[in-house]
Coordinates of N, CA, C and O in Angstrom, one line a residue:
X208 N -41.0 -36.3 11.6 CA -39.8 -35.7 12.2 C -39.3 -34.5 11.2 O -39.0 -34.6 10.0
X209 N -39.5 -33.3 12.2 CA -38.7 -32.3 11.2 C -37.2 -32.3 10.5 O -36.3 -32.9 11.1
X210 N -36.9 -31.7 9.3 CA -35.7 -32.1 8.6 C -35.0 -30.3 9.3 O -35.5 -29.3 9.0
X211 N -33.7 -30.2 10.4 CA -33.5 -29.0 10.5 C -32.4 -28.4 9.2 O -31.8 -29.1 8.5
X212 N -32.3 -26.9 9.2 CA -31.5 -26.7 8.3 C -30.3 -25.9 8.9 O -30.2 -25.8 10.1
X213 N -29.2 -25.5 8.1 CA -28.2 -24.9 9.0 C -28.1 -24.2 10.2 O -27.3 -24.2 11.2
X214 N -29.2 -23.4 9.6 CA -29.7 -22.3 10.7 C -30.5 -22.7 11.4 O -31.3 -21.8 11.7
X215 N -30.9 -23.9 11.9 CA -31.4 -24.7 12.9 C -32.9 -24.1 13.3 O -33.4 -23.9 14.4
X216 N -33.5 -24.1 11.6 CA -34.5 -24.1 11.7 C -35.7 -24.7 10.7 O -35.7 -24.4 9.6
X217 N -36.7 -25.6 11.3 CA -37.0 -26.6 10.5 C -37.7 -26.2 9.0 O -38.2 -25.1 8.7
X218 N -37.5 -26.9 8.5 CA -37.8 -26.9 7.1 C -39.3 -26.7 7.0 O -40.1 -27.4 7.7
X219 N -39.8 -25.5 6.1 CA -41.7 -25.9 6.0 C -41.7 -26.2 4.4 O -40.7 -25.8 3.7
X220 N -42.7 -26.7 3.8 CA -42.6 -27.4 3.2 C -43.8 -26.4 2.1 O -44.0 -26.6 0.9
X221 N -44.7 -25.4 3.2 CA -45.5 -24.6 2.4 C -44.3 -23.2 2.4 O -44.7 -22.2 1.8
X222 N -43.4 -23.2 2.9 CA -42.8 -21.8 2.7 C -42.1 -21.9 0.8 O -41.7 -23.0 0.3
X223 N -42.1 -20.9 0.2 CA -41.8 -20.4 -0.6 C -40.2 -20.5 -0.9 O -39.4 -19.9 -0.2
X224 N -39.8 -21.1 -2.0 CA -38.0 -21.5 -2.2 C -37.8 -20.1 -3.1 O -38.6 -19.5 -3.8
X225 N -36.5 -19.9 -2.9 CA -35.9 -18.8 -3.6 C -35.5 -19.2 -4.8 O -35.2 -20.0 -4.0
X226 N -35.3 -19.4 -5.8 CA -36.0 -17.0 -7.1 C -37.2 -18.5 -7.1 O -37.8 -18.0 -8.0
X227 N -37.8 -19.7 -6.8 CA -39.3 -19.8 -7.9 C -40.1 -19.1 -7.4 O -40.9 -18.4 -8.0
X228 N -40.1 -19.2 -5.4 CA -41.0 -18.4 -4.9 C -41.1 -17.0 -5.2 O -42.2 -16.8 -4.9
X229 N -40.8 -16.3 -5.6 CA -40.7 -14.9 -6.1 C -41.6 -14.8 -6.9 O -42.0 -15.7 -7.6
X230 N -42.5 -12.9 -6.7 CA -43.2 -13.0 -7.9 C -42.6 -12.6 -9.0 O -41.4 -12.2 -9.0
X231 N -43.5 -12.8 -10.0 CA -43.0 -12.6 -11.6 C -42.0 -11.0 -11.8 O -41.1 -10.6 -12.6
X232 N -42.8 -10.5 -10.7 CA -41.9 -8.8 -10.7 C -40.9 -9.2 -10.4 O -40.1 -9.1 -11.3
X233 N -40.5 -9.8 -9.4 CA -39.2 -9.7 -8.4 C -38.3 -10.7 -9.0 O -37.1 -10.8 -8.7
X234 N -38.9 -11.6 -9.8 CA -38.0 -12.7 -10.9 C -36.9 -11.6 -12.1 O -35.7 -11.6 -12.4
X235 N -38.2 -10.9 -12.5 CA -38.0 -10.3 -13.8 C -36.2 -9.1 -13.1 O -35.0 -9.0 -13.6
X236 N -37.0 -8.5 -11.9 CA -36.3 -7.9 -11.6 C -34.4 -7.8 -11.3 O -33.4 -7.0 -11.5
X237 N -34.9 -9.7 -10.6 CA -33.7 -10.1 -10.3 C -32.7 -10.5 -11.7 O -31.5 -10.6 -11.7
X238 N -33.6 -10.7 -13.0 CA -33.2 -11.2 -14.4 C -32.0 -9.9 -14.2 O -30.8 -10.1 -13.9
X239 N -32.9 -8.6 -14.3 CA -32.6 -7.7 -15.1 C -30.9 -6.8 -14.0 O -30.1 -6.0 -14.4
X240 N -31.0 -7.5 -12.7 CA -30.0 -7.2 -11.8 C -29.0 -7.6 -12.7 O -28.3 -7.0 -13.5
X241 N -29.2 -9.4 -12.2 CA -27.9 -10.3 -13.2 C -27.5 -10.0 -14.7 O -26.8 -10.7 -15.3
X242 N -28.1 -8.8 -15.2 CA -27.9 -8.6 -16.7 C -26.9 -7.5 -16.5 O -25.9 -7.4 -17.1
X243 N -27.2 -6.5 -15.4 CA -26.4 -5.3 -15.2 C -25.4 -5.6 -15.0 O -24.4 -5.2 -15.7
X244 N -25.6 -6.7 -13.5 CA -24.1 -7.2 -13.0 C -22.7 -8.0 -14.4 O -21.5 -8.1 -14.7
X245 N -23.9 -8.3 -14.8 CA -22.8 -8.8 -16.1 C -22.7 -7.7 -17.2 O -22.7 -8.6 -18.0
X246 N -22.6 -6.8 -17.8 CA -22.7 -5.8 -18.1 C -21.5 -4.8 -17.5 O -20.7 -4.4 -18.3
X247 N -21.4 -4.5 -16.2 CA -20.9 -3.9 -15.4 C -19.1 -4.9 -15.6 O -18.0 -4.4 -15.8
X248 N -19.5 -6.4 -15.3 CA -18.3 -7.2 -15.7 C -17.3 -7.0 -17.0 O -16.1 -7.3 -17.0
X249 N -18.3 -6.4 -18.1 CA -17.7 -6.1 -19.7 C -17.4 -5.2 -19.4 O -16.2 -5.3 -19.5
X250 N -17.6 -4.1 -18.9 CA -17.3 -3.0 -18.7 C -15.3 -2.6 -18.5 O -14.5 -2.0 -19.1
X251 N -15.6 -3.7 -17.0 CA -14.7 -3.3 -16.7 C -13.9 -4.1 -17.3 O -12.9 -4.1 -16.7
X252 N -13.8 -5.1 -18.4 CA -13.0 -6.0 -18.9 C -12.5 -5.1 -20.0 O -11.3 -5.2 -20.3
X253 N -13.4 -4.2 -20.8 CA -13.1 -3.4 -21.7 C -12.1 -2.2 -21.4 O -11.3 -1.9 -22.3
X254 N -12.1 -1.3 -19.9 CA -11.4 -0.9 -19.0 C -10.1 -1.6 -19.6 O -9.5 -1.2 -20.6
X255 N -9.9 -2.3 -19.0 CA -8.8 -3.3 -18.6 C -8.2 -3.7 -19.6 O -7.2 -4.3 -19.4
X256 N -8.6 -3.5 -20.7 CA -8.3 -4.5 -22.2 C -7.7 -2.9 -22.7 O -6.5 -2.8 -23.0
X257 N -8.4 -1.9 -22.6 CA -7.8 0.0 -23.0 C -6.3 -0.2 -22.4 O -5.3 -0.4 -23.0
X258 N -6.5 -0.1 -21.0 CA -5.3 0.2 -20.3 C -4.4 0.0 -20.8 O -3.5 0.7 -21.2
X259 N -4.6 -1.7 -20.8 CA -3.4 -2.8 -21.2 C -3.0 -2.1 -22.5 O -1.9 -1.6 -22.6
X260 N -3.8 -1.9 -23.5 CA -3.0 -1.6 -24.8 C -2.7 0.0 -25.1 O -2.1 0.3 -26.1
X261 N -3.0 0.6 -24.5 CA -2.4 2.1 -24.1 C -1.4 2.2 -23.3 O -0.3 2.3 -23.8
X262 N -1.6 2.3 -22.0 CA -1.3 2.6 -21.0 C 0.7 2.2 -21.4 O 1.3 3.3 -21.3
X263 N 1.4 1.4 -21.8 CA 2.4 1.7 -22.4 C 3.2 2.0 -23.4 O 4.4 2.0 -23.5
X264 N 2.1 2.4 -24.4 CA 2.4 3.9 -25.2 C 2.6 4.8 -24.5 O 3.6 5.4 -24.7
X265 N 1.5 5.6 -23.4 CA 1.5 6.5 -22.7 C 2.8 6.7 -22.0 O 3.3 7.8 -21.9
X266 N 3.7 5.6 -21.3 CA 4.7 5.4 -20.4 C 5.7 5.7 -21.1 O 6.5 6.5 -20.7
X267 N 5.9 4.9 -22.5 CA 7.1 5.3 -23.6 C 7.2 7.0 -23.8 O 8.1 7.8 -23.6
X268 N 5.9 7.2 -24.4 CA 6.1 8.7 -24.7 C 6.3 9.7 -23.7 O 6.9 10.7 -23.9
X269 N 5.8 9.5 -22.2 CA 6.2 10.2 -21.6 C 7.8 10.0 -20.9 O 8.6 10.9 -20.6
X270 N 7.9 8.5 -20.8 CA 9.4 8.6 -21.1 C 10.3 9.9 -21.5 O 11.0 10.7 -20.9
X271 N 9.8 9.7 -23.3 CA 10.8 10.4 -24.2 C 10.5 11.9 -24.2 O 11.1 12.7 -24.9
X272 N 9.4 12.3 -23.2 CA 9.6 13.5 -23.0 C 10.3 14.3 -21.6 O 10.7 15.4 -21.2
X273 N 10.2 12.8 -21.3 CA 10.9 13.5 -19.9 C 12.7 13.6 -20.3 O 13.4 14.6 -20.2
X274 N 12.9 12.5 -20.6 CA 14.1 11.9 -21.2 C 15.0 13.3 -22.2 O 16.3 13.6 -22.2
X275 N 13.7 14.1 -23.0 CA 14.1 15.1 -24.1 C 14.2 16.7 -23.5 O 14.8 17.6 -24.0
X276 N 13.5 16.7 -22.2 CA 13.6 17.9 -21.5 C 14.2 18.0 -20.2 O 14.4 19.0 -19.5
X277 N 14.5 17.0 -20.2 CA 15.5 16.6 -18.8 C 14.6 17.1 -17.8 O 14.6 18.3 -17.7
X278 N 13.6 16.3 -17.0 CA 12.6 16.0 -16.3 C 13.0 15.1 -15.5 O 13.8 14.2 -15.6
X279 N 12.1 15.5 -14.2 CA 12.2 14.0 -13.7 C 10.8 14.2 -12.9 O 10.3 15.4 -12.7
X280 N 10.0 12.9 -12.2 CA 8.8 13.2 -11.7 C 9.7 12.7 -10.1 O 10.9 12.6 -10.0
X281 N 9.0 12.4 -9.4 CA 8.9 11.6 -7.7 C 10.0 10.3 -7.8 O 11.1 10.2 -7.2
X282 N 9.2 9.4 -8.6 CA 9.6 7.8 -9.0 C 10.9 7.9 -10.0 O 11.7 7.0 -9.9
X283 N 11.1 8.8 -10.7 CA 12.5 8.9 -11.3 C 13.5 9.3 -10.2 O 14.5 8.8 -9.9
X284 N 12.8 10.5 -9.7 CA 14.0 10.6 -8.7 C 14.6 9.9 -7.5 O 15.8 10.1 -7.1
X285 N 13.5 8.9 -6.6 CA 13.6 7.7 -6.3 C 14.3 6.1 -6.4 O 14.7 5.4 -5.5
X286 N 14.3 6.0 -7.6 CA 14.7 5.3 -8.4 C 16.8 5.4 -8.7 O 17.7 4.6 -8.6
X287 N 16.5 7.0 -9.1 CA 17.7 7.2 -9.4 C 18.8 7.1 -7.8 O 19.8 6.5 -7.7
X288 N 18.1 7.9 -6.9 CA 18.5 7.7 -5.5 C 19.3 6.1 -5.3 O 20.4 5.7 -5.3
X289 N 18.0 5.4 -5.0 CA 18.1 4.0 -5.0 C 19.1 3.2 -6.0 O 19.7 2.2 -5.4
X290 N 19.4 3.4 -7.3 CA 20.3 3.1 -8.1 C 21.8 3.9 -7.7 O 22.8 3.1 -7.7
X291 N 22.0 4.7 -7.6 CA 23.2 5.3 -6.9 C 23.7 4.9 -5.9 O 24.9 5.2 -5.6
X292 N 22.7 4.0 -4.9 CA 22.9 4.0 -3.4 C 23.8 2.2 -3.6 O 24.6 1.7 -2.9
X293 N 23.0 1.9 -4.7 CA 23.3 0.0 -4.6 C 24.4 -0.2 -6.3 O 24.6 -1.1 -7.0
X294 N 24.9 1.4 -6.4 CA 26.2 0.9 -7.6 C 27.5 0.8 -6.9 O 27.8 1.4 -5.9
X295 N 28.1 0.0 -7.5 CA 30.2 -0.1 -7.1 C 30.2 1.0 -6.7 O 30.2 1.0 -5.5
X296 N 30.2 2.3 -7.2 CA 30.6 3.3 -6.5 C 30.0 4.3 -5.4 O 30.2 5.5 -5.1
X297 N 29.2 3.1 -5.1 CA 28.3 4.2 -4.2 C 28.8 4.5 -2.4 O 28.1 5.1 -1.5
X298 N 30.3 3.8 -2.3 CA 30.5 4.1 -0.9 C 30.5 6.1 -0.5 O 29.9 6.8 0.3
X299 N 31.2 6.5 -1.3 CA 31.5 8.4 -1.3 C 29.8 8.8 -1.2 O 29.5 9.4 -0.2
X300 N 29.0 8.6 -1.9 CA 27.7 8.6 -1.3 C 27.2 8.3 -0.3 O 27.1 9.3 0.5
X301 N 27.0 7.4 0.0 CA 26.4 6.9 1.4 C 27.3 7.4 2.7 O 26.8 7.6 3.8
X302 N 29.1 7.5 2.4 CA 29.5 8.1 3.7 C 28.7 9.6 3.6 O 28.3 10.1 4.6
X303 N 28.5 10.1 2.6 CA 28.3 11.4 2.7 C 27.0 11.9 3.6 O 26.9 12.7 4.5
X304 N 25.9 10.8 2.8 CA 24.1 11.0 3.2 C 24.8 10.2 4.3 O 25.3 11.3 4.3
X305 N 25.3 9.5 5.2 CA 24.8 8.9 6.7 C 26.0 10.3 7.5 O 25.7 10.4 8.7
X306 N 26.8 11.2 7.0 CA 27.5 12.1 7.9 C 27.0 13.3 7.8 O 27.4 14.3 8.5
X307 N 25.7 13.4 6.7 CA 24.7 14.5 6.5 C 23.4 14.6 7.5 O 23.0 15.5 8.3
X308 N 22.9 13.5 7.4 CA 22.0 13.1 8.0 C 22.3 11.5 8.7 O 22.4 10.3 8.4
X309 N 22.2 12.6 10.3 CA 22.0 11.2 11.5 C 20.8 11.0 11.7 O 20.5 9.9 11.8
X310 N 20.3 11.5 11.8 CA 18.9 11.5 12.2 C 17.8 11.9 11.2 O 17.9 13.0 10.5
X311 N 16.4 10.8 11.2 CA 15.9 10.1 10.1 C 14.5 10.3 10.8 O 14.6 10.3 12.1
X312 N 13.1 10.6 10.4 CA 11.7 10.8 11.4 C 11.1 10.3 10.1 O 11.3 10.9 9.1
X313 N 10.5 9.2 10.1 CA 9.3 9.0 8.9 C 8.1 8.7 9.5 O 8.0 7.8 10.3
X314 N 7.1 9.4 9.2 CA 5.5 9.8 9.8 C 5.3 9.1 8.5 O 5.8 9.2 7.3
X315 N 4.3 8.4 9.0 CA 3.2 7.7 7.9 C 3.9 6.3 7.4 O 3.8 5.7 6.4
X316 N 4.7 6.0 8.5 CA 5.5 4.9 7.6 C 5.1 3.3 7.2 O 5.7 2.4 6.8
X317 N 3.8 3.6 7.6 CA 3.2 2.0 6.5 C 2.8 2.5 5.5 O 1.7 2.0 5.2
X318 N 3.1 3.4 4.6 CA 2.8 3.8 3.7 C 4.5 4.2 2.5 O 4.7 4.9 1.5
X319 N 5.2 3.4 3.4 CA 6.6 3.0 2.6 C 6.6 1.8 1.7 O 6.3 0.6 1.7
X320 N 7.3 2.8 0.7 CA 7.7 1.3 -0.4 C 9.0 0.9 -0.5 O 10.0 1.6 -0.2
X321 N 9.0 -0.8 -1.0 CA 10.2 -1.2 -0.5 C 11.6 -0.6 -1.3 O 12.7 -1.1 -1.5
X322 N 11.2 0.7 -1.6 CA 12.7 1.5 -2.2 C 13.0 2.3 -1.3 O 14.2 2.5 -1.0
X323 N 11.7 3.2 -0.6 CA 12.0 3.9 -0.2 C 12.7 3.5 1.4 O 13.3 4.2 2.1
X324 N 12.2 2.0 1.6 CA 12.6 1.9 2.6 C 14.5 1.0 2.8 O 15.2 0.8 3.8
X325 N 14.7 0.8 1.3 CA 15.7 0.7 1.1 C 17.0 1.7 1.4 O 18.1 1.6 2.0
X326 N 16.3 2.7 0.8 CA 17.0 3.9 0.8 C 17.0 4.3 2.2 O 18.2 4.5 2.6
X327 N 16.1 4.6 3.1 CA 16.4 4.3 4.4 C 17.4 3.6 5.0 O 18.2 4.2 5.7
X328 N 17.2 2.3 4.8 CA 18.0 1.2 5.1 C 19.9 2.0 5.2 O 20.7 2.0 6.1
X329 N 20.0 2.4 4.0 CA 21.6 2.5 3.9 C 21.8 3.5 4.7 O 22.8 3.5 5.5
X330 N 20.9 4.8 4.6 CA 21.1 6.1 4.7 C 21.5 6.1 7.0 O 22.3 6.8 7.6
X331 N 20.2 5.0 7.5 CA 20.4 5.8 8.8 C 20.6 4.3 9.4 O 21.4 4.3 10.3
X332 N 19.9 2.7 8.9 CA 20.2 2.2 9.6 C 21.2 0.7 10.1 O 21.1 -0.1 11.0
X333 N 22.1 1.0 8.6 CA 23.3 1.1 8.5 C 24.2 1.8 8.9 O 25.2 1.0 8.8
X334 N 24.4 2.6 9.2 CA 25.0 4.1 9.6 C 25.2 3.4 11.4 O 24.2 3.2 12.2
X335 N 26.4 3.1 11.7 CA 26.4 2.9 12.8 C 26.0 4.0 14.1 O 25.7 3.7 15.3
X336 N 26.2 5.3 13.6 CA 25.6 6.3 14.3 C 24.3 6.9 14.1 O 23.8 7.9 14.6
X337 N 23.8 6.0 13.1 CA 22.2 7.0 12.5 C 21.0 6.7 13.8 O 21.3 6.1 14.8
X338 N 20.3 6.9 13.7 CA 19.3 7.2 14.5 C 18.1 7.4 13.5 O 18.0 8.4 12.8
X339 N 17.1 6.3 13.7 CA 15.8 6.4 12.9 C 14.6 6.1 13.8 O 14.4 5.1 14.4
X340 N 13.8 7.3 13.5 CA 12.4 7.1 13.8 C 11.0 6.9 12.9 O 10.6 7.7 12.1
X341 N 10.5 5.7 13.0 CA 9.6 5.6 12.5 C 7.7 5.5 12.9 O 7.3 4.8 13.9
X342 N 7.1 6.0 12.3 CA 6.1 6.0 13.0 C 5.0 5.7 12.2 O 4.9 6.4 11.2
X343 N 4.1 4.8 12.3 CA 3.1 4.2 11.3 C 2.2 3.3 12.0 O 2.4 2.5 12.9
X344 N 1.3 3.8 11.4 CA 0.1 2.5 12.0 C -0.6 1.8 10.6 O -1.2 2.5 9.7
X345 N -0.5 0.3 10.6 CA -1.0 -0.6 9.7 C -2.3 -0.7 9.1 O -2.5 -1.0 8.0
X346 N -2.9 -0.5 9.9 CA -4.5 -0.3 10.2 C -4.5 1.0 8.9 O -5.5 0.9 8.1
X347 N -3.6 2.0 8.6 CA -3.8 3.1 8.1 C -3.0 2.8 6.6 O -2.3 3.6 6.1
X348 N -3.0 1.8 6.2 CA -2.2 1.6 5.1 C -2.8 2.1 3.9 O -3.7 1.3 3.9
X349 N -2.9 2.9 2.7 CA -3.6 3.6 2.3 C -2.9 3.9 0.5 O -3.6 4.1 -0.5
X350 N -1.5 3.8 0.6 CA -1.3 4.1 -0.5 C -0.7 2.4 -1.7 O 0.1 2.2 -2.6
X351 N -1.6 1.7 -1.1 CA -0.9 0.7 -2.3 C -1.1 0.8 -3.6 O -0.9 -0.2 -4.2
X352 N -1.5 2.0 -4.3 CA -1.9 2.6 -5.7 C -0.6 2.9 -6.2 O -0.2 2.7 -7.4
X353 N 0.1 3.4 -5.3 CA 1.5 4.3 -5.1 C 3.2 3.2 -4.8 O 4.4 3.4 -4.8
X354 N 2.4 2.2 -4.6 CA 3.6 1.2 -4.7 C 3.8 0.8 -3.2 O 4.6 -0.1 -2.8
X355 N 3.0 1.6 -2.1 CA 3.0 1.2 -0.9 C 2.8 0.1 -0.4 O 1.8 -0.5 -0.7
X356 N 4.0 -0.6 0.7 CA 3.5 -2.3 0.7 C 3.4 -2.8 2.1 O 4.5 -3.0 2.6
X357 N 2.2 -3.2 2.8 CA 2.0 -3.0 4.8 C 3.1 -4.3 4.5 O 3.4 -4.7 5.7
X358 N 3.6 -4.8 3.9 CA 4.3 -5.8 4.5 C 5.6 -4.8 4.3 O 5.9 -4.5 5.5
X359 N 6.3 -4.1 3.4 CA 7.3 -3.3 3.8 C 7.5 -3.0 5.4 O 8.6 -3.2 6.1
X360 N 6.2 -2.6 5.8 CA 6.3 -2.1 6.9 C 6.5 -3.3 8.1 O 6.9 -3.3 9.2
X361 N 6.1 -4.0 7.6 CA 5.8 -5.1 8.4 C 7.5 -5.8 9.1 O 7.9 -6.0 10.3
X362 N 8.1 -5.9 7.4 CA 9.1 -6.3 7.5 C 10.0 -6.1 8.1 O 10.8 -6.8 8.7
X363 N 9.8 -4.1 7.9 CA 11.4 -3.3 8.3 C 10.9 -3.5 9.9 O 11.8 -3.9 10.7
X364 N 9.8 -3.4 10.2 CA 9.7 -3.4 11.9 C 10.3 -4.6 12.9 O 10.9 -4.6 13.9
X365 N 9.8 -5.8 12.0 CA 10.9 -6.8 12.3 C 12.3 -6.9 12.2 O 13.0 -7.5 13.0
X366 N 12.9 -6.2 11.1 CA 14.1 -6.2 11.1 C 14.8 -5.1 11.8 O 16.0 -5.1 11.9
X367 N 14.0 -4.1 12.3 CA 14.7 -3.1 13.1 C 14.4 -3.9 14.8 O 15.1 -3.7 15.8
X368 N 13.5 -4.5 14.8 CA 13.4 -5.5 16.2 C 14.5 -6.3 16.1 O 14.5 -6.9 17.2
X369 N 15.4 -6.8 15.5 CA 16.4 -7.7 15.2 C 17.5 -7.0 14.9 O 18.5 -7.6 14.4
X370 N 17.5 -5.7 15.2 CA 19.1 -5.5 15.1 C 20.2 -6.2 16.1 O 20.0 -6.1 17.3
X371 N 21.5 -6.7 15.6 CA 22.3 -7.1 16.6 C 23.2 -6.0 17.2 O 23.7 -6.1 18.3
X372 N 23.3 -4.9 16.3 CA 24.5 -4.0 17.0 C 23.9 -3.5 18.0 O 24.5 -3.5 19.1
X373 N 22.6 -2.8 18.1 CA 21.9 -1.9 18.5 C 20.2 -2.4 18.5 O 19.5 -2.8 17.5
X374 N 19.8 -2.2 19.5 CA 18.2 -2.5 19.7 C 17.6 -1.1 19.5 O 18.1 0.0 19.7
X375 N 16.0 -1.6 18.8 CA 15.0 -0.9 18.4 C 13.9 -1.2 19.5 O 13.5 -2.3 19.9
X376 N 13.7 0.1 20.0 CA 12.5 -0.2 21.0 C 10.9 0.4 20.1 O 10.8 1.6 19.6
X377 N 9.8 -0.9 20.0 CA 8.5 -0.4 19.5 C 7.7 0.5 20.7 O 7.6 -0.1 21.7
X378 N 7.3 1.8 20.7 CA 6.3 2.6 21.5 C 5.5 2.6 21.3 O 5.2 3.6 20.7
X379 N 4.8 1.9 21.7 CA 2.9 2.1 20.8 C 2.4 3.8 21.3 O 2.7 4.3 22.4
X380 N 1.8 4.2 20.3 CA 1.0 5.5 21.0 C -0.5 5.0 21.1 O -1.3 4.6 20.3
X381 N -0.6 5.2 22.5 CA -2.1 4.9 22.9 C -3.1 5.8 23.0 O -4.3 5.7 22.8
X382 N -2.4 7.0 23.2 CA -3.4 8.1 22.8 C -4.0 8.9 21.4 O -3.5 9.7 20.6
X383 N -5.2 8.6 21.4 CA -5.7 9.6 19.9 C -6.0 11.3 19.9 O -7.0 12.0 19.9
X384 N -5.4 11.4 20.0 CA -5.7 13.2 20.2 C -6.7 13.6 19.2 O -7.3 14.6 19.4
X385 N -6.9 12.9 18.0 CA -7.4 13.5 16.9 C -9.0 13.1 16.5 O -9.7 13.8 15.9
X386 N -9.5 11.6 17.0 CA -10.7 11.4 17.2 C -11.4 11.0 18.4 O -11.0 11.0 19.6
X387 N -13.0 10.7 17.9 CA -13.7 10.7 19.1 C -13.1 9.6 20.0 O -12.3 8.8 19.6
X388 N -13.6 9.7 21.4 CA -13.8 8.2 21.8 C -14.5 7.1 21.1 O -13.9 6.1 21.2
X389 N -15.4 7.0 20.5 CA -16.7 6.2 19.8 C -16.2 5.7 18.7 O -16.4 4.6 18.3
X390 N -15.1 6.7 17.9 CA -15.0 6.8 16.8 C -13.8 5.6 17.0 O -13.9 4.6 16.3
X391 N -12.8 5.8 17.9 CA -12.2 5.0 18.2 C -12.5 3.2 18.7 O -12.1 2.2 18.3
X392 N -13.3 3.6 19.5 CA -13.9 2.2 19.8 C -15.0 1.6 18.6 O -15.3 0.4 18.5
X393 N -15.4 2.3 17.9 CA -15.8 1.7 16.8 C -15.1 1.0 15.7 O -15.6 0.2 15.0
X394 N -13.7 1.4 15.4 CA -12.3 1.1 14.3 C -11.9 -0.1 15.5 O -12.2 -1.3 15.3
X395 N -11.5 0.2 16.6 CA -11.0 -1.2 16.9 C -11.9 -2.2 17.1 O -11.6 -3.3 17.4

């Protein structure tokens, strides 16, 4: 009686088992794979071990340069936004940015982070008159390098489906104007 195997196919007994069956090349070869692959592992452990003990020196001093020239990058001024928007005195603000701006368009928006979508939050959909559009597809989530988070997106879409004062209607866009058919039916 044959012994079957996962793949529901019987066992031979003259077939050749993996790495003994192998010739001495293809042993050797496989040695010298598994040496790289571990090699490649130090590698990046050494990476990682740099980073760690640099990478916040680099952050302090650039700190104290920004700090000494009165600088600001993207993330400082984000931040600062965001801190302004959630201090005691941030109502004179926020009436100002929701009677400045009613209306709010963010393209690419699974690629929001949860500050920016904070700041959102106060600016249009809070704002009993704001008006926000957002437009993102998940599938395209791209910047999590950048602090981008698909669950941000995930979230705010739920919670803009859950407004009580005011409903959010989702529109799917079904049309791709920008790729093939093929190319399409191949992604989904």
């Amino acid at each position: 009686k044959a012994v079957l195997s996962p793949r529901g196919t019987a066992a031979r007994p003259d077939k050749p088992r993996y790495p003994s069956g192998l010739t001495q090349q293809s042993q050797s070869l496989l040695n010298c794979l598994g040496r790289i692959a571990l090699l490649s592992e130090v590698r990046i452990a050494i990476e990682r071990s740099v980073v760690d003990t640099f990478l916040p020196l680099v952050v302090q001093r650039m700190t104290a340069i920004k700090n000494r020239e009165g600088l600001f990058d993207y993330d400082d001024l984000l931040r600062r936004v965001d801190d302004a928007l959630r201090s005691d005195r941030s109502e004179p603000l926020i009436e100002l940015l929701q009677s400045r701006f009613r209306y709010g368009l963010i393209d690419e928006f699974q690629d929001t982070d949860p500050r920016q979508w904070s700041i959102f939050q106060r600016i249009f959909v809070q704002n009993p008159r704001g008006v926000l559009y957002v437009i993102g597809d998940p599938k395209q989530a791209i910047y999590g390098f950048r602090g981008a988070d698909i669950h941000t997106y995930l979230d705010a879409r739920k919670s803009l489906r859950e407004l009580s004062t005011r409903s959010a209607e989702l529109v799917p866009l079904v049309t791709n104007y920008r790729s093939s058919g093929e190319l399409i039916e191949g992604v989904n």
